[in-house]
Amino acid sequence: MNDIVNDDAGLKHIQKMYKGLTYFDQYGGSIILFVIITIIVILICAYCFVMIHASEIRADWQNNKCKPLVMPFAGLVNAPSGTSMFDYTADNFNQCLYNIQTTIAGEALEPITFVTNALASVIKAIENQLNSIRAMFGKIRTFFKTISQEIMGRIMNVMIPLQKIIISLKDFLSKAQGVMTTGMFTAMGSYYALQALMGAIAEFIILILIAMAIVIAALWAVPLTWGAAGAMTAVFLAISVPMAIIVTFMADVLKVKPGVSIPKIKCFDKNTKLMLKNKSLVKIKDIRIGDILLNDSVVTSVIKVTSKESIMYKLNEVLVSDSHIVFFKDKWIKVAQHPNAIKLPYYDEKYLYCLNTTDKNIIINDTIFADWDDLYGDGLTTFLSKNKLKSGNEIHTQLDCGFAPNTKVRLDNGEYKNMNEIDVGDVLENNIVVYGVVKMDGTNLQEFTIILEGSEIQMGSNTAFHFNGKREMTKVHKEFYHLLTNSTFFYLRNHKFDDYNSCIDSTLEY
């Protein structure tokens, strides 16, 4: 009885052992053996097939060498003499694999190759068209060059006799001056008539030259019109040189000056009151450099100019010249264009006053005016950006320029005055008239000392950079002075210096 029980337990144990087995667990060895035997049989069959047909395969080896049945036995069928059977089989396999990949890759890349060839054809066509266009422009340039040379040649042929005529005319006028001086009292009426005529002619020709300069600048801006620009430049020079002689003659001899000699004055009446930060009201003629205005703007320069030829207006109880710039309804306009501006029928004050400030604004009676430099709105933003300046204050510290108070200036009568003693209306050497004087803050300006004709001259900031001689950096003066002249320049020790407006005008790029 115990044996039966033990047999049942053993049977259950055996059943439990085989219960979780898969088919592969039970017959895996047989399957592997079957697979191996099958592969061996296939290889033997393939070998037999290949060896039976070896001569046929060898006869058409190029077409048969890459067949699946032949590739494993390539070394047995057609191995060259001196080559290992296994090496040749491996080489044959690699060659067949390379040929198959080449064929497949070529077919796969055919669309890309087609697109690439099409793009190459298009680019070649564009290249041919561009070359044709370049050839056309070359012909156009040659054409304009020929025309320009012809025009310049004809102009020069005309101008040489004209220059001789002008020289003769100058000599004639010089002689006529002596005759007119002798008979001055009897020919005064004719003399004044000649003054008016010559002044009108000079002004007319200057306006023509200005118009030509604008046209020439526009032509130079377009490469296709450079030929025409060159021709017009030659005409401009041919006219302007004799005109300069005539204007110089009229200024020195006839005391006639064209009507475009002095720029428009943009200033205030001397009694105009400004409120300072400390709430005090100060007349503009009494404003000092360094004063802080109500809007925290600091006065950097005080300018005094002649009121001659200025048309005055009354705007919000402020007496101001017609061309001064004022902010009105989100834009900047001239005072004369302001709807509330009232033109004064008569104004007899000799001088007007203006300021330069750190924020480039002057606020009077809640009205915003531009300062002397006329930098405002988008123009101010562009100016600061192009000159790499951060604020209006840096316009003063980086671009303002002036001279030490004791700088000697020669007058037309041969006398000398200190720069701070020059007044509006003074006539400097070479008959240059001062129409404005400028006093500026020199605290934050660089100061240089240069030697002219054996004398030292101290000057501030970028004034020195107009001078090519030796200069030495110094720091002595807290105030600098400058001039405004009808010629836009003046002379110190026989050296030419631009007037105060050049400090900004020389850096304007828009």
XYZ file of N, CA and C in Angstrom, residues 26-162:
411
model
N 11.003 20.981 -24.531
C 10.965 19.527 -24.594
C 11.733 18.994 -25.803
N 11.610 19.698 -26.938
C 12.195 19.141 -28.168
C 13.240 20.081 -28.770
N 13.786 21.005 -27.993
C 14.752 21.978 -28.519
C 15.955 21.316 -29.138
N 16.488 20.315 -28.482
C 17.669 19.645 -29.027
C 17.387 19.019 -30.363
N 16.205 18.419 -30.490
C 15.845 17.785 -31.761
C 15.696 18.823 -32.862
N 15.087 19.980 -32.496
C 14.897 21.041 -33.493
C 16.244 21.550 -33.987
N 17.152 21.819 -33.065
C 18.477 22.325 -33.447
C 19.192 21.306 -34.310
N 19.090 20.048 -33.913
C 19.742 19.001 -34.698
C 19.143 18.930 -36.093
N 17.805 19.119 -36.157
C 17.142 19.095 -37.459
C 17.618 20.254 -38.344
N 17.691 21.434 -37.742
C 18.131 22.612 -38.503
C 19.543 22.410 -39.021
N 20.413 21.898 -38.163
C 21.812 21.700 -38.571
C 21.884 20.688 -39.702
N 21.141 19.592 -39.541
C 21.160 18.558 -40.584
C 20.602 19.115 -41.891
N 19.509 19.932 -41.774
C 18.912 20.533 -42.973
C 19.917 21.434 -43.685
N 20.613 22.303 -42.927
C 21.606 23.207 -43.529
C 22.698 22.410 -44.213
N 23.133 21.333 -43.523
C 24.206 20.512 -44.105
C 23.727 19.869 -45.403
N 22.476 19.374 -45.379
C 21.929 18.746 -46.586
C 21.842 19.760 -47.717
N 21.342 20.995 -47.381
C 21.220 22.044 -48.403
C 22.590 22.376 -48.970
N 23.582 22.533 -48.089
C 24.930 22.848 -48.553
C 25.478 21.735 -49.433
N 25.203 20.482 -49.012
C 25.698 19.360 -49.816
C 25.022 19.351 -51.183
N 23.698 19.607 -51.171
C 22.980 19.657 -52.443
C 23.497 20.788 -53.317
N 23.660 21.972 -52.688
C 24.167 23.111 -53.441
C 25.553 22.820 -53.982
N 26.363 22.201 -53.141
C 27.725 21.874 -53.563
C 27.688 20.918 -54.744
N 26.856 19.913 -54.603
C 26.755 18.937 -55.686
C 26.262 19.591 -56.966
N 25.241 20.488 -56.812
C 24.710 21.174 -57.988
C 25.789 22.023 -58.650
N 26.483 22.753 -57.825
C 27.519 23.638 -58.363
C 28.622 22.832 -59.024
N 29.042 21.782 -58.357
C 30.152 21.010 -58.906
C 29.726 20.283 -60.173
N 28.454 19.830 -60.225
C 27.970 19.172 -61.441
C 27.970 20.157 -62.600
N 27.537 21.407 -62.301
C 27.455 22.418 -63.367
C 28.649 23.370 -63.329
N 29.726 22.935 -62.756
C 30.893 23.825 -62.590
C 31.402 24.352 -63.915
N 31.454 23.485 -64.904
C 31.986 23.942 -66.199
C 31.072 24.981 -66.824
N 29.754 24.780 -66.714
C 28.815 25.763 -67.266
C 28.909 27.087 -66.499
N 29.003 26.965 -65.192
C 29.097 28.195 -64.365
C 30.384 28.937 -64.671
N 31.479 28.197 -64.804
C 32.775 28.820 -65.075
C 32.782 29.472 -66.452
N 32.042 28.898 -67.423
C 32.007 29.457 -68.781
C 31.307 30.813 -68.807
N 30.325 30.988 -67.953
C 29.612 32.292 -67.882
C 29.766 32.871 -66.477
N 31.002 32.961 -66.068
C 31.309 33.337 -64.675
C 30.789 34.727 -64.298
N 30.883 35.717 -65.186
C 30.470 37.085 -64.859
C 28.993 37.162 -64.510
N 28.180 36.338 -65.135
C 26.748 36.363 -64.853
C 26.360 35.421 -63.722
N 27.205 34.414 -63.429
C 26.846 33.407 -62.433
C 27.494 33.623 -61.073
N 28.559 34.410 -61.016
C 29.349 34.484 -59.783
C 28.593 35.104 -58.606
N 27.553 35.895 -58.884
C 26.824 36.557 -57.795
C 25.495 35.870 -57.477
N 25.265 34.650 -58.037
C 24.052 33.917 -57.693
C 24.209 33.322 -56.303
N 23.141 33.264 -55.501
C 23.237 32.784 -54.120
C 23.826 31.380 -54.005
N 23.521 30.462 -54.973
C 24.038 29.093 -54.896
C 25.526 29.026 -55.208
N 25.980 29.989 -56.006
C 27.376 29.944 -56.463
C 28.314 30.669 -55.509
N 27.829 31.778 -54.900
C 28.710 32.636 -54.089
C 29.459 31.875 -52.998
N 28.845 30.912 -52.232
C 29.600 30.228 -51.177
C 30.701 29.317 -51.720
N 30.588 28.932 -53.006
C 31.546 27.971 -53.557
C 32.390 28.597 -54.663
N 32.448 29.938 -54.699
C 33.207 30.609 -55.761
C 34.659 30.169 -55.777
N 35.248 29.963 -54.591
C 36.652 29.544 -54.535
C 36.857 28.144 -55.063
N 35.849 27.282 -54.934
C 35.964 25.916 -55.437
C 35.796 25.852 -56.945
N 34.936 26.735 -57.473
C 34.597 26.669 -58.891
C 35.628 27.371 -59.760
N 36.020 28.596 -59.345
C 36.824 29.404 -60.290
C 37.907 30.200 -59.590
N 38.542 29.638 -58.592
C 39.616 30.373 -57.903
C 40.844 30.441 -58.803
N 41.417 31.628 -59.024
C 42.623 31.744 -59.847
C 43.772 31.007 -59.188
N 44.704 30.634 -60.007
C 45.876 29.933 -59.476
C 46.668 30.851 -58.564
N 47.146 30.315 -57.481
C 47.922 31.099 -56.519
C 47.068 31.852 -55.532
N 45.741 31.728 -55.625
C 44.825 32.426 -54.717
C 44.120 31.409 -53.839
N 44.046 31.725 -52.567
C 43.379 30.829 -51.634
C 41.904 30.719 -51.983
N 41.360 29.516 -51.814
C 39.952 29.274 -52.099
C 39.069 30.158 -51.223
N 39.432 30.294 -49.959
C 38.625 31.107 -49.040
C 38.781 32.597 -49.340
N 40.019 33.033 -49.686
C 40.229 34.454 -50.017
C 39.435 34.843 -51.247
N 39.449 33.978 -52.260
C 38.714 34.314 -53.476
C 37.216 34.345 -53.210
N 36.743 33.384 -52.379
C 35.307 33.389 -52.036
C 34.931 34.700 -51.338
N 35.792 35.166 -50.394
C 35.518 36.432 -49.690
C 35.569 37.615 -50.648
N 36.581 37.644 -51.547
C 36.676 38.743 -52.516
C 35.473 38.759 -53.439
N 35.059 37.581 -53.895
C 33.895 37.504 -54.791
C 32.633 37.984 -54.077
N 32.499 37.623 -52.798
C 31.339 38.075 -52.019
C 31.319 39.602 -51.894
N 32.484 40.192 -51.602
C 32.569 41.660 -51.462
C 32.246 42.354 -52.777
N 32.754 41.834 -53.900
C 32.469 42.438 -55.203
C 30.979 42.374 -55.520
N 30.391 41.205 -55.268
C 28.953 41.071 -55.546
C 28.135 42.021 -54.672
N 28.519 42.097 -53.388
C 27.813 43.008 -52.483
C 27.945 44.455 -52.941
N 29.147 44.861 -53.401
C 29.374 46.238 -53.883
C 28.529 46.521 -55.120
N 28.479 45.553 -56.075
C 27.698 45.759 -57.305
C 26.210 45.909 -56.995
N 25.732 45.055 -56.062
C 24.310 45.136 -55.695
C 23.995 46.488 -55.060
N 24.863 46.941 -54.123
C 24.635 48.236 -53.449
C 24.719 49.392 -54.440
N 25.664 49.303 -55.389
C 25.798 50.377 -56.385
C 24.535 50.501 -57.214
N 23.992 49.380 -57.627
C 22.771 49.402 -58.445
C 21.592 49.975 -57.656
N 21.455 49.490 -56.410
C 20.338 49.962 -55.577
C 20.476 51.455 -55.274
N 21.709 51.898 -54.891
C 21.928 53.313 -54.552
C 21.701 54.207 -55.756
N 22.146 53.733 -56.929
C 21.946 54.543 -58.135
C 20.479 54.755 -58.426
N 19.699 53.688 -58.310
C 18.259 53.820 -58.563
C 17.588 54.678 -57.495
N 18.055 54.574 -56.226
C 17.448 55.368 -55.147
C 17.755 56.850 -55.294
N 18.938 57.170 -55.826
C 19.353 58.575 -55.925
C 18.992 59.214 -57.257
N 18.344 58.453 -58.144
C 17.997 59.028 -59.443
C 17.132 60.282 -59.324
N 16.098 60.342 -58.424
C 15.308 61.598 -58.297
C 16.168 62.787 -57.857
N 17.049 62.533 -56.883
C 17.908 63.631 -56.404
C 18.852 64.082 -57.511
N 19.394 63.102 -58.245
C 20.292 63.450 -59.356
C 19.557 64.265 -60.405
N 18.310 63.884 -60.668
C 17.519 64.624 -61.651
C 17.291 66.069 -61.205
N 16.889 66.240 -59.919
C 16.648 67.593 -59.387
C 17.933 68.417 -59.408
N 19.045 67.771 -59.019
C 20.331 68.491 -59.001
C 20.721 68.959 -60.395
N 20.555 68.077 -61.367
C 20.878 68.461 -62.748
C 19.975 69.591 -63.231
N 18.696 69.529 -62.829
C 17.765 70.600 -63.230
C 18.178 71.933 -62.620
N 18.525 71.912 -61.311
C 18.973 73.148 -60.658
C 20.245 73.676 -61.299
N 21.157 72.771 -61.627
C 22.401 73.203 -62.277
C 22.113 73.874 -63.610
N 21.143 73.330 -64.346
C 20.776 73.932 -65.631
C 20.189 75.324 -65.437
N 19.308 75.467 -64.406
C 18.708 76.780 -64.126
C 19.775 77.794 -63.733
N 20.683 77.375 -62.843
C 21.749 78.285 -62.394
C 22.637 78.692 -63.569
N 22.932 77.737 -64.448
C 23.740 78.053 -65.621
C 23.033 79.071 -66.500
N 21.705 78.898 -66.658
C 20.942 79.857 -67.465
C 20.959 81.241 -66.825
N 20.786 81.285 -65.477
C 20.838 82.574 -64.768
C 22.207 83.215 -64.932
N 23.244 82.390 -64.838
C 24.607 82.917 -64.994
C 24.792 83.540 -66.371
N 24.279 82.861 -67.384
C 24.398 83.403 -68.742
C 23.653 84.725 -68.873
N 22.445 84.809 -68.258
C 21.679 86.050 -68.324
C 22.383 87.185 -67.581
N 22.952 86.861 -66.393
C 23.685 87.884 -65.636
C 24.887 88.387 -66.419
N 25.571 87.476 -67.083
C 26.709 87.903 -67.904
C 26.250 88.811 -69.029
N 25.073 88.502 -69.590
C 24.533 89.370 -70.646
C 24.202 90.751 -70.092
N 23.601 90.779 -68.878
C 23.271 92.068 -68.248
C 24.538 92.859 -67.952
N 25.558 92.171 -67.426
C 26.825 92.850 -67.137
C 27.436 93.424 -68.412
N 27.348 92.661 -69.474
C 27.881 93.161 -70.744
C 27.115 94.405 -71.193
N 25.770 94.384 -70.986
C 24.967 95.544 -71.366
C 25.353 96.771 -70.540
N 25.506 96.586 -69.192
C 25.914 97.704 -68.349
C 27.301 98.203 -68.736
N 28.175 97.272 -69.125
C 29.504 97.689 -69.563
C 29.425 98.602 -70.775
N 28.550 98.248 -71.714
C 28.378 99.099 -72.894
C 27.802 100.463 -72.507
N 26.836 100.440 -71.550
C 26.239 101.711 -71.110
C 27.285 102.596 -70.450
N 28.117 101.994 -69.570
C 29.175 102.780 -68.916
C 30.139 103.364 -69.943
N 30.505 102.539 -70.904
C 31.412 103.032 -71.949
C 30.771 104.178 -72.719
N 29.473 104.045 -72.978
C 28.751 105.093 -73.707
C 28.749 106.406 -72.923
N 28.395 106.314 -71.616
C 28.371 107.524 -70.793
C 29.774 108.104 -70.621
N 30.771 107.233 -70.530
C 32.143 107.719 -70.404
C 32.540 108.523 -71.634
N 32.182 107.999 -72.797
C 32.504 108.711 -74.039
C 31.809 110.069 -74.083
N 30.512 110.064 -73.708
C 29.764 111.329 -73.713
C 30.360 112.315 -72.711
N 30.682 111.821 -71.504
C 31.236 112.693 -70.469
C 32.553 113.305 -70.917
N 33.408 112.482 -71.503
C 34.690 113.004 -71.976
C 34.484 114.062 -73.048
N 33.515 113.809 -73.915
C 33.240 114.788 -74.966
C 32.722 116.102 -74.369
N 31.790 115.978 -73.401
C 31.233 117.179 -72.770
C 32.309 117.947 -72.015
N 33.118 117.216 -71.242
C 34.175 117.877 -70.474
C 35.170 118.567 -71.397
N 35.485 117.908 -72.509
C 36.405 118.535 -73.461
C 35.849 119.832 -74.011
N 34.566 119.796 -74.364
C 33.945 121.013 -74.908
C 33.846 122.112 -73.841
N 33.518 121.685 -72.603
C 33.419 122.675 -71.525
C 34.763 123.349 -71.287
N 35.812 122.546 -71.248
C 37.139 123.118 -71.017
C 37.538 124.050 -72.154
N 37.159 123.682 -73.381
C 37.459 124.565 -74.514
C 36.743 125.904 -74.384
N 35.551 125.855 -73.760
C 34.798 127.100 -73.574
C 35.298 127.876 -72.358
N 35.633 127.161 -71.278
C 35.952 127.814 -70.016
C 37.302 128.520 -70.034
N 38.260 127.997 -70.787
C 39.577 128.657 -70.819
C 39.460 130.082 -71.353
N 38.801 130.288 -72.498
C 38.603 131.687 -72.923
C 37.755 132.486 -71.928
N 36.756 131.802 -71.320
C 35.912 132.499 -70.350
C 36.724 132.946 -69.143
